[in-house]
């Protein structure tokens, strides 16, 4: 079982357009899947779920879609409040939330603070997030803290990321048919297994998630090493 699953939730717009609906309807339905998949993570013992809710590139979308997505995240967090508390979900935000209107920002910061001791699942919401921007931010913070060049290690850089203290993602799922990582968790995904699904995110059910977990379970992870094989057995490393 992966300890950390990351998801690029692609295909909301197409899901809506195929039904003759506004793209926003796809995002709204997609947000409901987050609840289902978070719940499945708890059932299966996945400890961290990171979802790509709004990338730094998403600012290029039409203004009404951007403001809809900005509103959707605080709205869903409020709507799912009882589930978040009952199921002991810890909310973390990866990205710059300064762009949110003041009240929304305070609401998001409140739920992050209030859930800090929850231990069933870390739900990382990547919001106004870019992987390269995260690395730049980490480097700046280390320089500001006065860390000396010769003291910089991979562990120190990992500790300066939004995901400090969490395991790197074991499995990254991208729905919607495209096969790229789109500036998501650039530092953390060096040995992540990728799983691409053509299913559009609002159609990505618990069963589809289980299929991704089963596929992950069948993979042999080597982390760049030669696999351990029985004496005399052929190795394909
Ligand atoms: C990509 O689909 C999806 C997004 C840019 C937004 C995803 C955000 C949510 C589902 C809300 C998250 C909710 C919570 C609770 C944090 P797309 O619009 O690129 O789809 P397309 O490729 O079909 O156009």
CSV table of C-alpha atoms and ligand atoms in Angstrom, one decimal:
chain,number,residue,atom,x,y,z
A,1,UNK,CA,0.0,0.0,0.0
A,2,UNK,CA,1.4,3.4,-0.8
A,3,UNK,CA,2.0,5.7,2.2
A,4,UNK,CA,1.5,8.8,0.1
A,5,UNK,CA,-0.8,9.2,-3.0
A,6,UNK,CA,-0.7,12.3,-5.1
A,7,UNK,CA,-3.4,13.0,-7.7
A,8,UNK,CA,-3.7,15.3,-10.7
A,9,UNK,CA,-7.4,15.6,-11.0
A,10,UNK,CA,-7.8,16.3,-14.8
A,11,UNK,CA,-10.8,16.2,-17.0
A,12,UNK,CA,-13.4,18.2,-15.1
A,13,UNK,CA,-14.0,20.6,-18.0
A,14,UNK,CA,-14.5,17.8,-20.5
A,15,UNK,CA,-16.8,15.9,-18.2
A,16,UNK,CA,-19.1,18.9,-18.0
A,17,UNK,CA,-18.9,19.8,-21.7
A,18,UNK,CA,-19.8,16.3,-22.7
A,19,UNK,CA,-23.0,16.8,-20.6
A,20,UNK,CA,-23.7,20.2,-22.1
A,21,UNK,CA,-22.9,21.8,-18.8
A,22,UNK,CA,-20.7,24.7,-17.8
A,23,UNK,CA,-17.1,23.7,-16.9
A,24,UNK,CA,-17.7,24.8,-13.4
A,25,UNK,CA,-20.2,21.9,-13.0
A,26,UNK,CA,-17.3,19.5,-13.6
A,27,UNK,CA,-15.2,21.2,-10.9
A,28,UNK,CA,-18.1,20.9,-8.5
A,29,UNK,CA,-18.6,17.2,-9.2
A,30,UNK,CA,-14.8,16.7,-9.1
A,31,UNK,CA,-14.7,18.2,-5.6
A,32,UNK,CA,-17.1,15.5,-4.5
A,33,UNK,CA,-14.7,12.8,-5.7
A,34,UNK,CA,-12.1,14.3,-3.4
A,35,UNK,CA,-14.3,13.3,-0.4
A,36,UNK,CA,-14.8,9.7,-1.8
A,37,UNK,CA,-11.1,9.2,-2.5
A,38,UNK,CA,-10.0,10.7,0.9
A,39,UNK,CA,-12.4,8.3,2.6
A,40,UNK,CA,-11.0,5.3,0.6
A,41,UNK,CA,-7.4,6.4,1.6
A,42,UNK,CA,-8.5,6.1,5.3
A,43,UNK,CA,-10.0,2.7,4.6
A,44,UNK,CA,-6.8,1.4,3.0
A,45,UNK,CA,-4.3,3.0,5.4
A,46,UNK,CA,-2.9,5.5,2.9
A,47,UNK,CA,-1.5,8.2,5.3
A,48,UNK,CA,-1.1,11.2,2.9
A,49,UNK,CA,-3.2,12.3,0.0
A,50,UNK,CA,-2.0,15.3,-2.1
A,51,UNK,CA,-4.4,16.8,-4.6
A,52,UNK,CA,-3.6,19.3,-7.3
A,53,UNK,CA,-6.5,21.8,-6.8
A,54,UNK,CA,-5.1,24.9,-8.5
A,55,UNK,CA,-1.8,25.3,-10.2
A,56,UNK,CA,0.2,28.5,-10.8
A,57,UNK,CA,-0.6,28.0,-14.5
A,58,UNK,CA,-4.4,27.9,-13.8
A,59,UNK,CA,-4.4,31.7,-13.6
A,60,UNK,CA,-4.4,31.7,-17.4
A,61,UNK,CA,-8.0,30.4,-17.4
A,62,UNK,CA,-11.0,32.6,-18.0
A,63,UNK,CA,-11.6,35.0,-15.0
A,64,UNK,CA,-14.9,33.5,-14.0
A,65,UNK,CA,-13.5,30.0,-13.9
A,66,UNK,CA,-10.5,31.2,-11.8
A,67,UNK,CA,-12.8,32.9,-9.3
A,68,UNK,CA,-15.1,29.9,-9.2
A,69,UNK,CA,-12.1,27.6,-8.3
A,70,UNK,CA,-10.9,30.2,-5.7
A,71,UNK,CA,-14.3,30.0,-4.0
A,72,UNK,CA,-14.7,26.3,-4.4
A,73,UNK,CA,-11.9,25.2,-2.1
A,74,UNK,CA,-13.0,27.2,1.1
A,75,UNK,CA,-16.6,26.3,0.3
A,76,UNK,CA,-15.9,22.5,0.1
A,77,UNK,CA,-13.7,22.6,3.2
A,78,UNK,CA,-16.6,24.2,5.0
A,79,UNK,CA,-19.1,21.7,3.5
A,80,UNK,CA,-16.9,18.7,4.5
A,81,UNK,CA,-16.1,20.1,8.0
A,82,UNK,CA,-18.0,17.3,9.8
A,83,UNK,CA,-16.4,14.6,7.7
A,84,UNK,CA,-12.9,16.2,8.3
A,85,UNK,CA,-13.4,16.2,12.1
A,86,UNK,CA,-15.2,12.8,12.4
A,87,UNK,CA,-12.6,11.0,10.2
A,88,UNK,CA,-9.6,12.9,11.8
A,89,UNK,CA,-8.3,14.4,8.5
A,90,UNK,CA,-5.5,16.9,8.9
A,91,UNK,CA,-5.6,19.6,6.2
A,92,UNK,CA,-2.4,21.1,4.9
A,93,UNK,CA,-2.1,23.7,2.1
A,94,UNK,CA,0.8,23.5,-0.4
A,95,UNK,CA,1.1,26.8,-2.2
A,96,UNK,CA,0.6,30.5,-1.7
A,97,UNK,CA,-2.8,31.3,-0.3
A,98,UNK,CA,-2.2,35.0,-0.1
A,99,UNK,CA,-4.2,35.4,-3.3
A,100,UNK,CA,-7.4,34.3,-1.6
A,101,UNK,CA,-9.8,37.0,-0.4
A,102,UNK,CA,-9.1,37.7,3.3
A,103,UNK,CA,-12.1,35.9,4.7
A,104,UNK,CA,-11.5,32.8,2.7
A,105,UNK,CA,-7.8,32.8,3.6
A,106,UNK,CA,-8.6,33.1,7.3
A,107,UNK,CA,-11.1,30.3,7.0
A,108,UNK,CA,-8.6,28.0,5.3
A,109,UNK,CA,-5.9,28.9,7.9
A,110,UNK,CA,-8.4,28.2,10.7
A,111,UNK,CA,-9.1,24.7,9.4
A,112,UNK,CA,-5.4,24.0,8.9
A,113,UNK,CA,-4.8,25.0,12.6
A,114,UNK,CA,-7.9,23.2,14.0
A,115,UNK,CA,-7.0,19.9,12.3
A,116,UNK,CA,-3.3,20.0,13.1
A,117,UNK,CA,-3.6,17.1,15.7
A,118,UNK,CA,-5.7,14.9,13.4
A,119,UNK,CA,-3.8,11.7,12.6
A,120,UNK,CA,-5.9,9.5,10.2
A,121,UNK,CA,-5.0,11.1,6.9
A,122,UNK,CA,-3.0,14.2,5.9
A,123,UNK,CA,-5.0,15.8,3.0
A,124,UNK,CA,-2.6,18.2,1.3
A,125,UNK,CA,-4.3,20.6,-1.0
A,126,UNK,CA,-2.0,22.0,-3.6
A,127,UNK,CA,-3.5,25.4,-4.2
A,128,UNK,CA,-1.8,28.2,-6.2
A,129,UNK,CA,1.0,25.6,-6.3
A,130,UNK,CA,3.9,25.1,-8.7
A,131,UNK,CA,6.7,22.5,-8.2
A,132,UNK,CA,9.5,24.8,-9.4
A,133,UNK,CA,8.1,27.8,-7.4
A,134,UNK,CA,8.2,25.5,-4.3
A,135,UNK,CA,11.9,24.8,-4.8
A,136,UNK,CA,12.6,28.5,-5.3
A,137,UNK,CA,10.7,29.3,-2.1
A,138,UNK,CA,12.6,26.6,-0.2
A,139,UNK,CA,16.0,27.9,-1.4
A,140,UNK,CA,15.1,31.5,-0.5
A,141,UNK,CA,14.0,30.4,3.0
A,142,UNK,CA,17.2,28.5,3.6
A,143,UNK,CA,19.3,31.5,2.6
A,144,UNK,CA,17.2,33.8,4.8
A,145,UNK,CA,17.7,31.4,7.7
A,146,UNK,CA,21.5,31.7,7.1
A,147,UNK,CA,22.1,28.0,6.3
A,148,UNK,CA,25.7,27.7,5.0
A,149,UNK,CA,26.2,26.4,1.5
A,150,UNK,CA,28.3,23.4,2.7
A,151,UNK,CA,25.5,22.5,5.2
A,152,UNK,CA,22.8,22.1,2.5
A,153,UNK,CA,21.8,18.5,2.1
A,154,UNK,CA,18.9,16.8,0.4
A,155,UNK,CA,17.2,16.3,3.8
A,156,UNK,CA,17.5,20.0,4.6
A,157,UNK,CA,15.9,20.9,1.2
A,158,UNK,CA,13.2,18.3,1.8
A,159,UNK,CA,12.5,19.9,5.2
A,160,UNK,CA,12.1,23.3,3.5
A,161,UNK,CA,9.4,22.0,1.2
A,162,UNK,CA,5.6,22.4,2.0
A,163,UNK,CA,5.6,18.6,2.5
A,164,UNK,CA,8.2,18.7,5.3
A,165,UNK,CA,8.0,15.7,7.6
A,166,UNK,CA,5.8,13.7,5.1
A,167,UNK,CA,7.0,10.7,3.0
A,168,UNK,CA,7.6,11.4,-0.7
A,169,UNK,CA,4.6,10.3,-2.9
A,170,UNK,CA,4.8,6.6,-3.7
A,171,UNK,CA,2.1,6.8,-6.3
A,172,UNK,CA,1.0,9.7,-8.5
A,173,UNK,CA,-2.3,9.3,-10.4
A,174,UNK,CA,-3.3,11.5,-13.3
A,175,UNK,CA,-6.8,11.2,-14.7
A,176,UNK,CA,-8.1,12.6,-17.9
A,177,UNK,CA,-5.8,10.9,-20.4
A,178,UNK,CA,-2.7,13.2,-20.5
A,179,UNK,CA,0.6,11.6,-19.4
A,180,UNK,CA,2.8,14.4,-17.9
A,181,UNK,CA,3.5,15.7,-14.4
A,182,UNK,CA,2.7,19.4,-15.0
A,183,UNK,CA,5.0,21.0,-12.4
A,184,UNK,CA,3.5,18.9,-9.6
A,185,UNK,CA,5.7,17.8,-6.7
A,186,UNK,CA,8.9,18.2,-8.8
A,187,UNK,CA,11.3,17.7,-5.8
A,188,UNK,CA,9.3,14.9,-4.2
A,189,UNK,CA,8.5,12.7,-7.2
A,190,UNK,CA,12.0,11.4,-8.2
A,191,UNK,CA,11.0,7.7,-7.4
A,192,UNK,CA,7.3,8.0,-7.6
A,193,UNK,CA,5.3,5.5,-9.6
A,194,UNK,CA,3.1,7.1,-12.2
A,195,UNK,CA,-0.4,5.8,-13.0
A,196,UNK,CA,-2.3,7.4,-15.9
A,197,UNK,CA,-6.0,6.9,-16.4
A,198,UNK,CA,-8.2,8.0,-19.2
A,199,UNK,CA,-11.1,8.3,-16.8
A,200,UNK,CA,-12.2,12.0,-16.4
A,201,UNK,CA,-11.8,13.0,-12.7
A,202,UNK,CA,-15.5,13.4,-11.8
A,203,UNK,CA,-15.9,9.7,-13.0
A,204,UNK,CA,-13.0,8.5,-10.9
A,205,UNK,CA,-14.8,6.4,-8.3
A,206,UNK,CA,-13.5,4.4,-5.4
A,207,UNK,CA,-13.3,1.3,-7.7
A,208,UNK,CA,-11.1,3.2,-10.1
A,209,UNK,CA,-8.9,4.2,-7.2
A,210,UNK,CA,-8.7,0.6,-6.1
A,211,UNK,CA,-7.6,-0.4,-9.6
A,212,UNK,CA,-4.8,2.2,-9.3
A,213,UNK,CA,-3.8,0.8,-5.9
A,214,UNK,CA,-3.8,-2.8,-7.3
A,215,UNK,CA,-1.6,-1.7,-10.2
A,216,UNK,CA,0.8,0.0,-7.8
A,217,UNK,CA,0.9,-3.2,-5.7
A,218,UNK,CA,2.1,-5.2,-8.8
A,219,UNK,CA,5.1,-3.0,-9.5
A,220,UNK,CA,8.6,-3.7,-8.5
A,221,UNK,CA,10.2,-0.6,-7.1
A,222,UNK,CA,14.0,-0.5,-7.3
A,223,UNK,CA,14.9,3.1,-6.4
A,224,UNK,CA,17.8,2.8,-8.9
A,225,UNK,CA,19.1,-0.3,-7.2
A,226,UNK,CA,19.7,-3.8,-8.5
A,227,UNK,CA,16.7,-6.0,-7.3
A,228,UNK,CA,17.5,-8.7,-4.8
A,229,UNK,CA,17.2,-12.0,-6.7
A,230,UNK,CA,17.7,-15.6,-5.8
A,231,UNK,CA,21.3,-16.9,-6.5
A,232,UNK,CA,21.6,-17.8,-10.2
A,233,UNK,CA,18.3,-16.1,-11.1
A,234,UNK,CA,18.5,-13.7,-14.1
A,235,UNK,CA,18.2,-10.0,-13.2
A,236,UNK,CA,16.7,-7.4,-15.5
A,237,UNK,CA,18.1,-4.4,-13.5
B,1,LIG,C1,-8.5,20.0,-14.0
B,1,LIG,O1,-9.6,19.8,-14.9
B,1,LIG,C2,-9.0,20.4,-12.6
B,1,LIG,C3,-8.8,21.6,-12.0
B,1,LIG,C4,-8.0,22.6,-12.5
B,1,LIG,C5,-9.4,21.9,-10.6
B,1,LIG,C6,-9.6,20.8,-9.7
B,1,LIG,C7,-10.2,21.2,-8.4
B,1,LIG,C8,-11.1,20.6,-7.7
B,1,LIG,C9,-11.7,19.3,-8.2
B,1,LIG,C10,-11.6,21.1,-6.4
B,1,LIG,C11,-10.8,20.6,-5.3
B,1,LIG,C12,-11.7,20.5,-4.0
B,1,LIG,C13,-11.2,20.5,-2.7
B,1,LIG,C14,-12.2,20.0,-1.7
B,1,LIG,C15,-9.9,20.9,-2.3
B,1,LIG,P1,-9.7,20.6,-16.2
B,1,LIG,O2,-10.5,21.8,-16.0
B,1,LIG,O3,-8.3,21.0,-16.7
B,1,LIG,O4,-10.4,19.6,-17.2
B,1,LIG,P2,-10.2,19.5,-18.8
B,1,LIG,O5,-8.8,19.0,-19.0
B,1,LIG,O6,-11.3,18.6,-19.1
B,1,LIG,O7,-10.5,20.9,-19.3
